[in-house]
CSV table of C-alpha atoms and ligand atoms in Angstrom, one decimal:
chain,number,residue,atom,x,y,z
A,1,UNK,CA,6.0,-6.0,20.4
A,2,UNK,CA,8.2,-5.7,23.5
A,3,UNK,CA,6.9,-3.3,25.8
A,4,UNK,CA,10.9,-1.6,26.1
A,5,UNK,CA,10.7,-1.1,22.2
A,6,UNK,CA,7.2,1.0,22.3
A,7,UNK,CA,9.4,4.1,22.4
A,8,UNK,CA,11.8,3.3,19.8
A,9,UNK,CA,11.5,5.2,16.1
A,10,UNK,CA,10.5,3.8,12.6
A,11,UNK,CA,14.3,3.7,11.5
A,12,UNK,CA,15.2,1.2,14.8
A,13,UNK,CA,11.7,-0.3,14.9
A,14,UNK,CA,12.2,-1.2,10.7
A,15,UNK,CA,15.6,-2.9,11.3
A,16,UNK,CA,15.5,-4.0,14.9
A,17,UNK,CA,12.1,-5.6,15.6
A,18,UNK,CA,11.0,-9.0,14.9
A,19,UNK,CA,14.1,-11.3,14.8
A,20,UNK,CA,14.0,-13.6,17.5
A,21,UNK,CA,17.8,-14.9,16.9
A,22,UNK,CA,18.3,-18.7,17.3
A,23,UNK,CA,21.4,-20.9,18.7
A,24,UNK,CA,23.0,-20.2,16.1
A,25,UNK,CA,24.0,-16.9,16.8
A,26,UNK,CA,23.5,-15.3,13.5
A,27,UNK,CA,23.2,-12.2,12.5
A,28,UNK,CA,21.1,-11.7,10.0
A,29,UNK,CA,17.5,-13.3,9.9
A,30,UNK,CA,17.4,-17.0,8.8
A,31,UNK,CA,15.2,-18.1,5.8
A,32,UNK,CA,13.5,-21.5,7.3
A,33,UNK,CA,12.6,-22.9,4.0
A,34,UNK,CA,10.5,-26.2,5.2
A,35,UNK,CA,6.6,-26.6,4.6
A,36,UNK,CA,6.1,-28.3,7.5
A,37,UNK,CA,7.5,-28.5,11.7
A,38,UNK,CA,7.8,-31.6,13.8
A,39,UNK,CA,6.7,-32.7,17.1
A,40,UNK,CA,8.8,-34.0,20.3
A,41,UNK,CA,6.1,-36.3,20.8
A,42,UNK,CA,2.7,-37.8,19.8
A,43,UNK,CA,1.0,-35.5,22.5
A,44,UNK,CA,2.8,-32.6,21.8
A,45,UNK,CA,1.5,-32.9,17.9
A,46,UNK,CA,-1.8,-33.9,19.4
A,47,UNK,CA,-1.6,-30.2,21.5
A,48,UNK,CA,-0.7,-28.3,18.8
A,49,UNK,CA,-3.5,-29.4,16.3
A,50,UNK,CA,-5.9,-28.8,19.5
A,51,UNK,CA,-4.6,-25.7,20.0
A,52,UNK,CA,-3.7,-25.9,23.7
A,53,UNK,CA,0.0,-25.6,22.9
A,54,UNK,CA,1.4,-22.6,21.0
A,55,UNK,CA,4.0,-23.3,17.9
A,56,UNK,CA,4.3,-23.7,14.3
A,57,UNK,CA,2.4,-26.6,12.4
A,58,UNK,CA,2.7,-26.0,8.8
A,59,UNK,CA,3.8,-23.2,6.8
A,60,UNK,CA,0.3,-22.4,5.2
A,61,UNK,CA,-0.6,-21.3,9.0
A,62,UNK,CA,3.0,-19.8,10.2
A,63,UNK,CA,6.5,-19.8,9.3
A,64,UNK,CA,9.3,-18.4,11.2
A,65,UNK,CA,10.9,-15.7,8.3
A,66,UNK,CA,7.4,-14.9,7.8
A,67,UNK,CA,6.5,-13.9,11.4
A,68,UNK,CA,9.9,-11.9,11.5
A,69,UNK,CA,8.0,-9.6,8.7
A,70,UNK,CA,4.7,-9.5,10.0
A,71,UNK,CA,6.5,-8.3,13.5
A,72,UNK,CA,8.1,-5.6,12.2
A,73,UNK,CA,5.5,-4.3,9.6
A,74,UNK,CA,3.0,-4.1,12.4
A,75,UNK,CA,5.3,-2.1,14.9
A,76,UNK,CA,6.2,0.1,11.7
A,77,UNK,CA,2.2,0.4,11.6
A,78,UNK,CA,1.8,0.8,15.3
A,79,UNK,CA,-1.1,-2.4,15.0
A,80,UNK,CA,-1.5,-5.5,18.0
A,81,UNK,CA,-1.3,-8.0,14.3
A,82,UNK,CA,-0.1,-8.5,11.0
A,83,UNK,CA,-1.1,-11.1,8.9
A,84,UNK,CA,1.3,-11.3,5.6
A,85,UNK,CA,-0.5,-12.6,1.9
A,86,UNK,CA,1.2,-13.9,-1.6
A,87,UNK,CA,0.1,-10.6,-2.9
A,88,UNK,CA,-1.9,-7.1,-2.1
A,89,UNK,CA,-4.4,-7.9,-3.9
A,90,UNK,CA,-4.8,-11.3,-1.6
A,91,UNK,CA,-5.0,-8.7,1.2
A,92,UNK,CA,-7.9,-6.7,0.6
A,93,UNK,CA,-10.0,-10.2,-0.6
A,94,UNK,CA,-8.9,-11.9,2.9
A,95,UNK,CA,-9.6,-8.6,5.0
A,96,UNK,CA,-13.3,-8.8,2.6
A,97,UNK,CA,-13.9,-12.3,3.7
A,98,UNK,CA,-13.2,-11.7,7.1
A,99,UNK,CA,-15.2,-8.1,7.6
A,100,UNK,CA,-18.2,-8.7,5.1
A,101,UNK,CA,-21.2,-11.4,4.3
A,102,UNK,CA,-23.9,-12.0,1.7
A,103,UNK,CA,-25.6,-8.4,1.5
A,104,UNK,CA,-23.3,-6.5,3.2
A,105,UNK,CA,-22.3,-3.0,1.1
A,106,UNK,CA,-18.9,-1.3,0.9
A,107,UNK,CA,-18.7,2.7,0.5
A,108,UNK,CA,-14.6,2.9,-1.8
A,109,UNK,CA,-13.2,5.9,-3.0
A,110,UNK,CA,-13.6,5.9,-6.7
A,111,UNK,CA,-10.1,6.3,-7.8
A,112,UNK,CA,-8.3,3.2,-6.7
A,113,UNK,CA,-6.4,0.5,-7.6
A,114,UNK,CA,-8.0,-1.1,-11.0
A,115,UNK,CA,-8.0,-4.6,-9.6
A,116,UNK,CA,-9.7,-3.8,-6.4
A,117,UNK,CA,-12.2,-2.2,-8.2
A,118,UNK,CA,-12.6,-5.3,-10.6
A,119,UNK,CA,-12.6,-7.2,-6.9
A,120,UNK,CA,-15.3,-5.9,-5.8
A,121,UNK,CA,-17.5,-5.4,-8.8
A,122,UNK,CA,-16.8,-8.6,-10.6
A,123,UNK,CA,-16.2,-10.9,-8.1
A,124,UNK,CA,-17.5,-9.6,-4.6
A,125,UNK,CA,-20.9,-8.8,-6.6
A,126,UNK,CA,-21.3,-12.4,-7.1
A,127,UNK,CA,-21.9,-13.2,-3.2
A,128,UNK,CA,-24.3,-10.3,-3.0
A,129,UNK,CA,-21.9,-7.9,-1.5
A,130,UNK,CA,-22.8,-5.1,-3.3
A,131,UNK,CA,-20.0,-1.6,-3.9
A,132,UNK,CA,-21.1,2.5,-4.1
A,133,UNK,CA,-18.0,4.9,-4.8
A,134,UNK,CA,-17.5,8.8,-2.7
A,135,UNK,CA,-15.1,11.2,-4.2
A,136,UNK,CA,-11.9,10.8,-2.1
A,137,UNK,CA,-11.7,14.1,-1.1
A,138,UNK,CA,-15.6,14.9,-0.1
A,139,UNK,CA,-16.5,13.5,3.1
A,140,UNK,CA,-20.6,14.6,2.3
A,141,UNK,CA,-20.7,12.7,-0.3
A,142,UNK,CA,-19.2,9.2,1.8
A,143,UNK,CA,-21.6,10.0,4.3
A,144,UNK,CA,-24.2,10.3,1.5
A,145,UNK,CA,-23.7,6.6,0.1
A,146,UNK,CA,-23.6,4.9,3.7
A,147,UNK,CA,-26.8,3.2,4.2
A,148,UNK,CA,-27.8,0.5,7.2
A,149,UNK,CA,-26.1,-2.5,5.3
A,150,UNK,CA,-22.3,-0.7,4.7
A,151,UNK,CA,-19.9,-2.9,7.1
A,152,UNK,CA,-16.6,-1.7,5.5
A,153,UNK,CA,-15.0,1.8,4.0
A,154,UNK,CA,-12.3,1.0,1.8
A,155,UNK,CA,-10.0,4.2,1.0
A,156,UNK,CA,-6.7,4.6,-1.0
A,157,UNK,CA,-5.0,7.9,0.0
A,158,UNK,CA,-2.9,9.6,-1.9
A,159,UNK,CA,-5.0,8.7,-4.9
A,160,UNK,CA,-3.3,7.1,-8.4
A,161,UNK,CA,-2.4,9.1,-10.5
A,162,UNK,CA,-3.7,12.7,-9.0
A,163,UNK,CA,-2.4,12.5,-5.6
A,164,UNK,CA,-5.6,13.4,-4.0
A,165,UNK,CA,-6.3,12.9,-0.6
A,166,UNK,CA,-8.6,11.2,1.5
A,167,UNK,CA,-8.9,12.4,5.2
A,168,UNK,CA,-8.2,9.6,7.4
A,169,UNK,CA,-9.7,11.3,10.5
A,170,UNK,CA,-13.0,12.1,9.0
A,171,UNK,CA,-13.8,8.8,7.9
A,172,UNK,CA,-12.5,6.9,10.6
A,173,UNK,CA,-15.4,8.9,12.9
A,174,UNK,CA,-17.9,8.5,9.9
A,175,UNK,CA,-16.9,4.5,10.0
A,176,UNK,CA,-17.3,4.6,13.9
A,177,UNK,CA,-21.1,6.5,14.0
A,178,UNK,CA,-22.1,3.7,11.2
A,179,UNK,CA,-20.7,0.3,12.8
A,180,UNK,CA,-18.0,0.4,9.9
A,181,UNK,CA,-14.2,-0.9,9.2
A,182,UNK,CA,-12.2,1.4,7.9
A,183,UNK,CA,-10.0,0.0,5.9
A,184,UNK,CA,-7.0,1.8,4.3
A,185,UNK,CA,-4.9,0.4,1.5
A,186,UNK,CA,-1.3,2.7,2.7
A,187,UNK,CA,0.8,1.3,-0.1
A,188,UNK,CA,1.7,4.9,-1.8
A,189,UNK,CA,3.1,6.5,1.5
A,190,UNK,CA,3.9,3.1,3.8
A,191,UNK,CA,4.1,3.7,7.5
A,192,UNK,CA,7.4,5.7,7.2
A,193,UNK,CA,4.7,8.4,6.1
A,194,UNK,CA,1.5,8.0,7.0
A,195,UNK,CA,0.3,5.7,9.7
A,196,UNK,CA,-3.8,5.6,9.3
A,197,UNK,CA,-4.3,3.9,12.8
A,198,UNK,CA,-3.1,6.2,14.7
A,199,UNK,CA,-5.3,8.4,12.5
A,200,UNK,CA,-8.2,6.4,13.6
A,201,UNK,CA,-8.3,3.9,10.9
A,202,UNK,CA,-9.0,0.2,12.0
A,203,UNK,CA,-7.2,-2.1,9.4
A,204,UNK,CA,-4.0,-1.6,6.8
A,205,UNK,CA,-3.7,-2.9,4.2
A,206,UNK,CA,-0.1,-2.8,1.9
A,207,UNK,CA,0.7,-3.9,-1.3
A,208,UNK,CA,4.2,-4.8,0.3
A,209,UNK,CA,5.3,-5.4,-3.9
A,210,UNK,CA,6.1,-1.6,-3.9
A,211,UNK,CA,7.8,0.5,-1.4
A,212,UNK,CA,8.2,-2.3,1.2
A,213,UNK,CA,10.6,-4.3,-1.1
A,214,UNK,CA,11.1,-0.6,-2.6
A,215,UNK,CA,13.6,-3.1,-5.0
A,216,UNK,CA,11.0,-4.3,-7.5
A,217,UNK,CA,12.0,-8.3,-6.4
A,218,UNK,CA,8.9,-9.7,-5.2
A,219,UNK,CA,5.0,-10.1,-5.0
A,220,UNK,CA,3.5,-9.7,-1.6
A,221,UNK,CA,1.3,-8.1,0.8
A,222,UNK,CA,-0.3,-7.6,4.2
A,223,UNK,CA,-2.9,-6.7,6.6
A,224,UNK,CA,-2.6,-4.6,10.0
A,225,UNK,CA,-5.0,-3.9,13.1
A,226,UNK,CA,-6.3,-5.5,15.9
A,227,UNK,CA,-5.7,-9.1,17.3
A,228,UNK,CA,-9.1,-9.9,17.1
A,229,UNK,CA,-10.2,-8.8,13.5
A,230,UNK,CA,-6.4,-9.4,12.1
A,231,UNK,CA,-5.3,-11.3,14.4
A,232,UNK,CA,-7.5,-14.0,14.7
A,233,UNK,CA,-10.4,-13.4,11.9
A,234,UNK,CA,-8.1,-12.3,8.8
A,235,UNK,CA,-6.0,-14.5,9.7
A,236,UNK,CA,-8.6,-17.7,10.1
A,237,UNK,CA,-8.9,-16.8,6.2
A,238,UNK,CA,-5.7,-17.0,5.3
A,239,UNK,CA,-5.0,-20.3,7.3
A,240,UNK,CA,-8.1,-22.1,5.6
A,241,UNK,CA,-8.1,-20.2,1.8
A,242,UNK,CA,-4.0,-20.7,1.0
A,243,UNK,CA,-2.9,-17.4,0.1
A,244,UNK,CA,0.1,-17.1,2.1
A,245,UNK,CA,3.2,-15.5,2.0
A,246,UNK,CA,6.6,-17.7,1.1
A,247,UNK,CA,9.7,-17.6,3.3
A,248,UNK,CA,11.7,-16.5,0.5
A,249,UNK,CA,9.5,-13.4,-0.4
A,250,UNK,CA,8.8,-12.5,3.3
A,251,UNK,CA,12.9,-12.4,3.8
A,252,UNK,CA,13.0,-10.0,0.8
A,253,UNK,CA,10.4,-7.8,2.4
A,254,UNK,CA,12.2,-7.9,6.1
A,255,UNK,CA,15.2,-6.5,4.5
A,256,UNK,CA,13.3,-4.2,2.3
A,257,UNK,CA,11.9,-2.6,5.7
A,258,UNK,CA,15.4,-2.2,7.4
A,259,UNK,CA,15.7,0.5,4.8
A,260,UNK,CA,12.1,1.6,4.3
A,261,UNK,CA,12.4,4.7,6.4
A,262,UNK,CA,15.6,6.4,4.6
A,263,UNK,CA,13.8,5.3,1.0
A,264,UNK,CA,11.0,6.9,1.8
A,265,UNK,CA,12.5,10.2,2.9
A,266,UNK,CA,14.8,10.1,-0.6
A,267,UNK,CA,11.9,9.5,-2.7
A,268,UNK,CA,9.6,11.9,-1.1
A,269,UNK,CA,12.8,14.5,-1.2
A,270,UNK,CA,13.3,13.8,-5.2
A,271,UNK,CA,9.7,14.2,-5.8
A,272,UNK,CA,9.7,17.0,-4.1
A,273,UNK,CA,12.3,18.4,-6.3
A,274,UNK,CA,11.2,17.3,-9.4
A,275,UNK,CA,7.3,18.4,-9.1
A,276,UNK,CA,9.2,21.9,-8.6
A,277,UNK,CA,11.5,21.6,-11.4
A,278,UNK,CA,8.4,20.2,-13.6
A,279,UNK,CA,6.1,23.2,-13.1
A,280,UNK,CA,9.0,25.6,-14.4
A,281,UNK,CA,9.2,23.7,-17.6
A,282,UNK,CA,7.5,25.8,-20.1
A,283,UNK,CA,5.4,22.8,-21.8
A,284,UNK,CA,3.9,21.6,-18.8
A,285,UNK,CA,0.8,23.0,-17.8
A,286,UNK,CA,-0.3,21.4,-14.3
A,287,UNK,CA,1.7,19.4,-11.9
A,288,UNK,CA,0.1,17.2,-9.6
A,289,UNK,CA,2.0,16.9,-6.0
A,290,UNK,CA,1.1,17.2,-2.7
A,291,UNK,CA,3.7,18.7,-1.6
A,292,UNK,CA,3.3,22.1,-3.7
A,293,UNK,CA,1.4,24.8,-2.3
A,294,UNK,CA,-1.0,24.6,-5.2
A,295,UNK,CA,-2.2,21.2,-4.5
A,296,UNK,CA,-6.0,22.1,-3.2
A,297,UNK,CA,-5.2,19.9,-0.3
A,298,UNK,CA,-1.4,20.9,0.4
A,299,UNK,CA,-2.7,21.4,4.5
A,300,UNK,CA,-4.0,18.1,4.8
A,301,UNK,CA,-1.2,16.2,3.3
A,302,UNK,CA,0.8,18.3,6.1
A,303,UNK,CA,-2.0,17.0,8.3
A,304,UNK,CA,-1.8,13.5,8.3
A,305,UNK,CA,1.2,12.6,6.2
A,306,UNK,CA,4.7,13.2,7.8
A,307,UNK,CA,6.4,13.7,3.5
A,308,UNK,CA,4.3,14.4,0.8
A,309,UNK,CA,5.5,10.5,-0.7
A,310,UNK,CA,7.4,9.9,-3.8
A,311,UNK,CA,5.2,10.2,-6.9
A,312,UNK,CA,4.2,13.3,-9.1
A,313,UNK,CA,2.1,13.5,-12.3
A,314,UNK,CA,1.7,16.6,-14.4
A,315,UNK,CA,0.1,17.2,-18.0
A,316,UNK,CA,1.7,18.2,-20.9
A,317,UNK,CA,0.5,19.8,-24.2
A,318,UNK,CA,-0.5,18.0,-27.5
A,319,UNK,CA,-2.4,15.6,-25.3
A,320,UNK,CA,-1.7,11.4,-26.0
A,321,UNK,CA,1.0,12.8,-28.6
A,322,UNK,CA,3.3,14.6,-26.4
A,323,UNK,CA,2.5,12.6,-23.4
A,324,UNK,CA,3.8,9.6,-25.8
A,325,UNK,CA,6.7,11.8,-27.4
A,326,UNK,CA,8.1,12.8,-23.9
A,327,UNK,CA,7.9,9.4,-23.0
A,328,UNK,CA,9.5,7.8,-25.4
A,329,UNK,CA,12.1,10.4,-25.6
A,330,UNK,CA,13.4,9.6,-22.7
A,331,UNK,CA,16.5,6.9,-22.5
A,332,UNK,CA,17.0,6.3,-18.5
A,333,UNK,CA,13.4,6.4,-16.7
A,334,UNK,CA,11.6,3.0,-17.3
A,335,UNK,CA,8.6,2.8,-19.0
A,336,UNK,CA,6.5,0.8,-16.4
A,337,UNK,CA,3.6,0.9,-14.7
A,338,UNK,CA,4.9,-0.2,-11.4
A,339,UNK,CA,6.2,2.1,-8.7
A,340,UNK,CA,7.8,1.5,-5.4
A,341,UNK,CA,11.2,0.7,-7.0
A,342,UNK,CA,14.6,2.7,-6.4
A,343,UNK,CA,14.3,3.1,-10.2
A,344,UNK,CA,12.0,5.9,-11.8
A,345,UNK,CA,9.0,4.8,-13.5
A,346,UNK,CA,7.2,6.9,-16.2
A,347,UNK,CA,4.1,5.6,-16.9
A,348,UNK,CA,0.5,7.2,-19.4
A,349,UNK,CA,-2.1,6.3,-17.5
A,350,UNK,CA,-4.7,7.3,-19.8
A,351,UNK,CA,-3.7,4.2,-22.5
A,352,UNK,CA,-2.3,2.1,-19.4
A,353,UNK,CA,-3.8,1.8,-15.4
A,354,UNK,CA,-7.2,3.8,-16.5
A,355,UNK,CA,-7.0,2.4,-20.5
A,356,UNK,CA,-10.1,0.6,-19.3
A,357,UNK,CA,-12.2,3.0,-18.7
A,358,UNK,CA,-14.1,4.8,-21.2
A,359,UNK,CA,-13.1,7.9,-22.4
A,360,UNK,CA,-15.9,10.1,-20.2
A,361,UNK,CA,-15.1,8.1,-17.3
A,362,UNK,CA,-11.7,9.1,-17.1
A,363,UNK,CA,-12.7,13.1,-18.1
A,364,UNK,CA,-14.8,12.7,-14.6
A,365,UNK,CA,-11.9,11.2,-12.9
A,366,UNK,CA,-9.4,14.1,-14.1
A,367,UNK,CA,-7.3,11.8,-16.2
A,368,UNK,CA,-6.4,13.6,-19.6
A,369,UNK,CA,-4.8,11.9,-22.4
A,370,UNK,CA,-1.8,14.6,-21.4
A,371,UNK,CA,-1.1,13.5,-17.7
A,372,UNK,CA,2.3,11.7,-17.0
A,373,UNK,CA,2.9,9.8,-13.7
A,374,UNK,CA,6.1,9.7,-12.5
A,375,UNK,CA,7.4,6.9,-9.2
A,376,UNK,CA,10.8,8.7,-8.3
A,377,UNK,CA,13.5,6.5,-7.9
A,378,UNK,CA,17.1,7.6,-6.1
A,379,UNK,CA,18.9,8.0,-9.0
A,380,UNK,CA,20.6,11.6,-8.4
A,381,UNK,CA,17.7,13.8,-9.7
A,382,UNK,CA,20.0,16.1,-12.1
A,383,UNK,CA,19.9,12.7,-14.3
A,384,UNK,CA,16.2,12.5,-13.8
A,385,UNK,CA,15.8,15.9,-15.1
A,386,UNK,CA,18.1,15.1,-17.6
A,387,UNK,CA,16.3,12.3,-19.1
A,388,UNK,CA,12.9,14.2,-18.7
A,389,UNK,CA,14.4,16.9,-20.7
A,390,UNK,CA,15.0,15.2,-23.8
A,391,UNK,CA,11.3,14.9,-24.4
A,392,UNK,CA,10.5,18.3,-23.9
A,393,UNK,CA,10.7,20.9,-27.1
B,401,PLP,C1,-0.2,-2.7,-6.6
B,401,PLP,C2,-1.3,-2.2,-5.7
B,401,PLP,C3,-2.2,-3.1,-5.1
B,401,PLP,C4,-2.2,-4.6,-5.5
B,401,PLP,O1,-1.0,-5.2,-5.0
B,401,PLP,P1,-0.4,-6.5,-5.7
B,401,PLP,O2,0.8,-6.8,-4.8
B,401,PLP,O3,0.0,-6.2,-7.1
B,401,PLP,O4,-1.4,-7.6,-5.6
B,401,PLP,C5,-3.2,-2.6,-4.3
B,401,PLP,N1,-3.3,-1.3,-4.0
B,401,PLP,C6,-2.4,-0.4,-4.6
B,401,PLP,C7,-2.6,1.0,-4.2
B,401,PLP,C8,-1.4,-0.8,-5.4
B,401,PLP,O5,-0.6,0.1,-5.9
């Protein structure tokens, strides 16, 4: 980033940063939709391929739309580099690939996202890189499962569907005393809410699918820190394994960021609203949300977050039955697992995200067959409570 722009603010930084306009004059960011670049001459190819000569080859290594995204995200982030991939989940395995070898270990919280967790038991087992999970919110017990091989904390924070929190600060120093990345995946709050580096963390990673398209348009994702480990190592992955991010999806994402900053207040303001409105109701009988003073870790959301982020969960009685009823009693709210998106998503996650796990797995990780999740969208929230209200006798 320009050294002027170091001082400007998330809304300015999300719209202004990145485009570098050309001849043409316009306006708005270009999509350059071409696979590959050409040369002025047989030497310049010749020092490009050596790399003596900087410039774009081939859009598997850079593409021009692309960058414009990956600029912005990582002055939203506050990181040197960004590196975007075709999906979150081609984040966390290129940030794996870089960071780890063959009998390296990984300390995760245990409640995160289901495919990471299949990432690194199913597949990151197989190259003898082996996974132990802390409880999120219990530092002891990270410090507990770090032994001389760990290379790489991997933390999601707020947790899915609970909204419990992981404390940046204490596990970035826990990563620093034990030679470790910290690596945190930022997609629930985004920058506009919580920016880990600054916290002390040492790579980002976002599932740019939700809030960052915040539109529910496209699959993509990214990776934020340093030049050397993003800049230069993540992305040596990328370049050489493929899975990069298209020109089409990146322009979806660039625009999705010019707004990231309002969304994110409006969503955290609705769920704010609507957690409150929910624990009033008289057949609901916990409500998950950082943002409430009964949340056991209300200070340190007002710690390191700036909003308390845009999704609540709460349980209701009669269990899977009136979880189901309320759910499909409503007529408005979609019934999706996704999140991110301007429109509400109501979603069981007891026969959905976590119906994988077995039923005492799930009674250790808190999720009862009567706990709701609920994205908030920025439809006005009288028509959210509406909606909601239909279910409930
Ligand atoms: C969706 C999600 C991912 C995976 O991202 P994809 O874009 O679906 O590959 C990773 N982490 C979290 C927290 C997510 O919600």
């Amino acid at each position: 980033m320009n050294k002027e722009h170091e001082d400007w603010a998330q809304e300015t930084l999300g719209i202004r940063i990145g485009h570098h306009r050309t001849g043409e004059g316009e306006h708005s960011e270009p999509i350059f939709a071409t696979s590959s670049f050409v040369f002025g001459s047989a030497a310049e190819a010749a020092a490009r391929f050596a790399g003596e000569s900087s410039g774009n080859i081939y859009s598997r290594f850079t593409n021009p739309t692309v960058r414009v995204f990956e600029e912005r995200l990582a002055a939203l982030e506050g990181g040197e580099s960004c590196v975007a991939t075709a999906s979150g989940m081609s984040a966390i395995l290129a940030t794996c690939m870089a960071v780890l070898a063959q009998g390296d270990h990984i300390v995760s919280s245990r409640s995160i996202f289901g495919s990471t967790t299949m990432l690194f038991d199913k597949y990151l087992s197989r190259f003898g890189i082996t996974t132990d999970y802390a409880t999120l919110s219990d530092v002891s017990d990270w410090q507990k499962r770090v032994t001389p091989r760990t290379r790489l904390l991997f933390v999601e924070t707020p947790s899915n569907p609970l909204t419990e929190l992981g404390d940046i600060r204490a596990l970035a120093k826990l990563a620093e005393a034990n030679g470790c990345v910290l690596v945190v995946d930022n997609c629930f709050c985004t920058p506009a809410l919580q920016r880990p580096l600054e916290l002390g963390a040492d790579i980002v990673i976002h599932s740019a699918t939700k809030y960052l398209d915040g539109q529910g348009r496209a699959v993509g994702g990214a990776v934020i820190g340093d030049k050397k480990r993003v800049g230069e190592e993540v992305y040596g992955v990328l370049r050489t394994t493929g899975p990069t991010m298209s020109p089409f999806a990146a322009w979806i994402f660039l625009k999705g960021l010019e707004t990231l900053s309002l969304r994110m207040h409006a969503h955290s303001a609705g769920a704010q609203r609507l957690a409150d409105w929910l624990a009033a109701q008289p057949g609901v009988t916990r409500v998950y949300y950082p943002g409430r003073a009964d949340h056991p870790q209300h200070r340190l959301a007002k710690a390191q977050q700036s909003l308390p982020g845009g999704i609540v969960s709460f349980e209701v009685e009669g269990g899977r039955a009136g979880a189901w009823q309320l759910i499909d009693a409503t007529r408005m709210l979609s019934i999706t697992a996704n999140l991110g998106d301007v429109k509400t998503t109501i979603t069981h996650p007891a026969t959905t995200t976590h119906g994988r796990l077995s039923a005492e797995q799930r009674a250790a990780a808190g999720i009862s067959d009567g706990l709701i999740r609920i994205a908030v969208g920025l439809e006005a929230l009288d028509d959210i409570c509406a909606d909601l209200r239909c279910g409930m006798a």
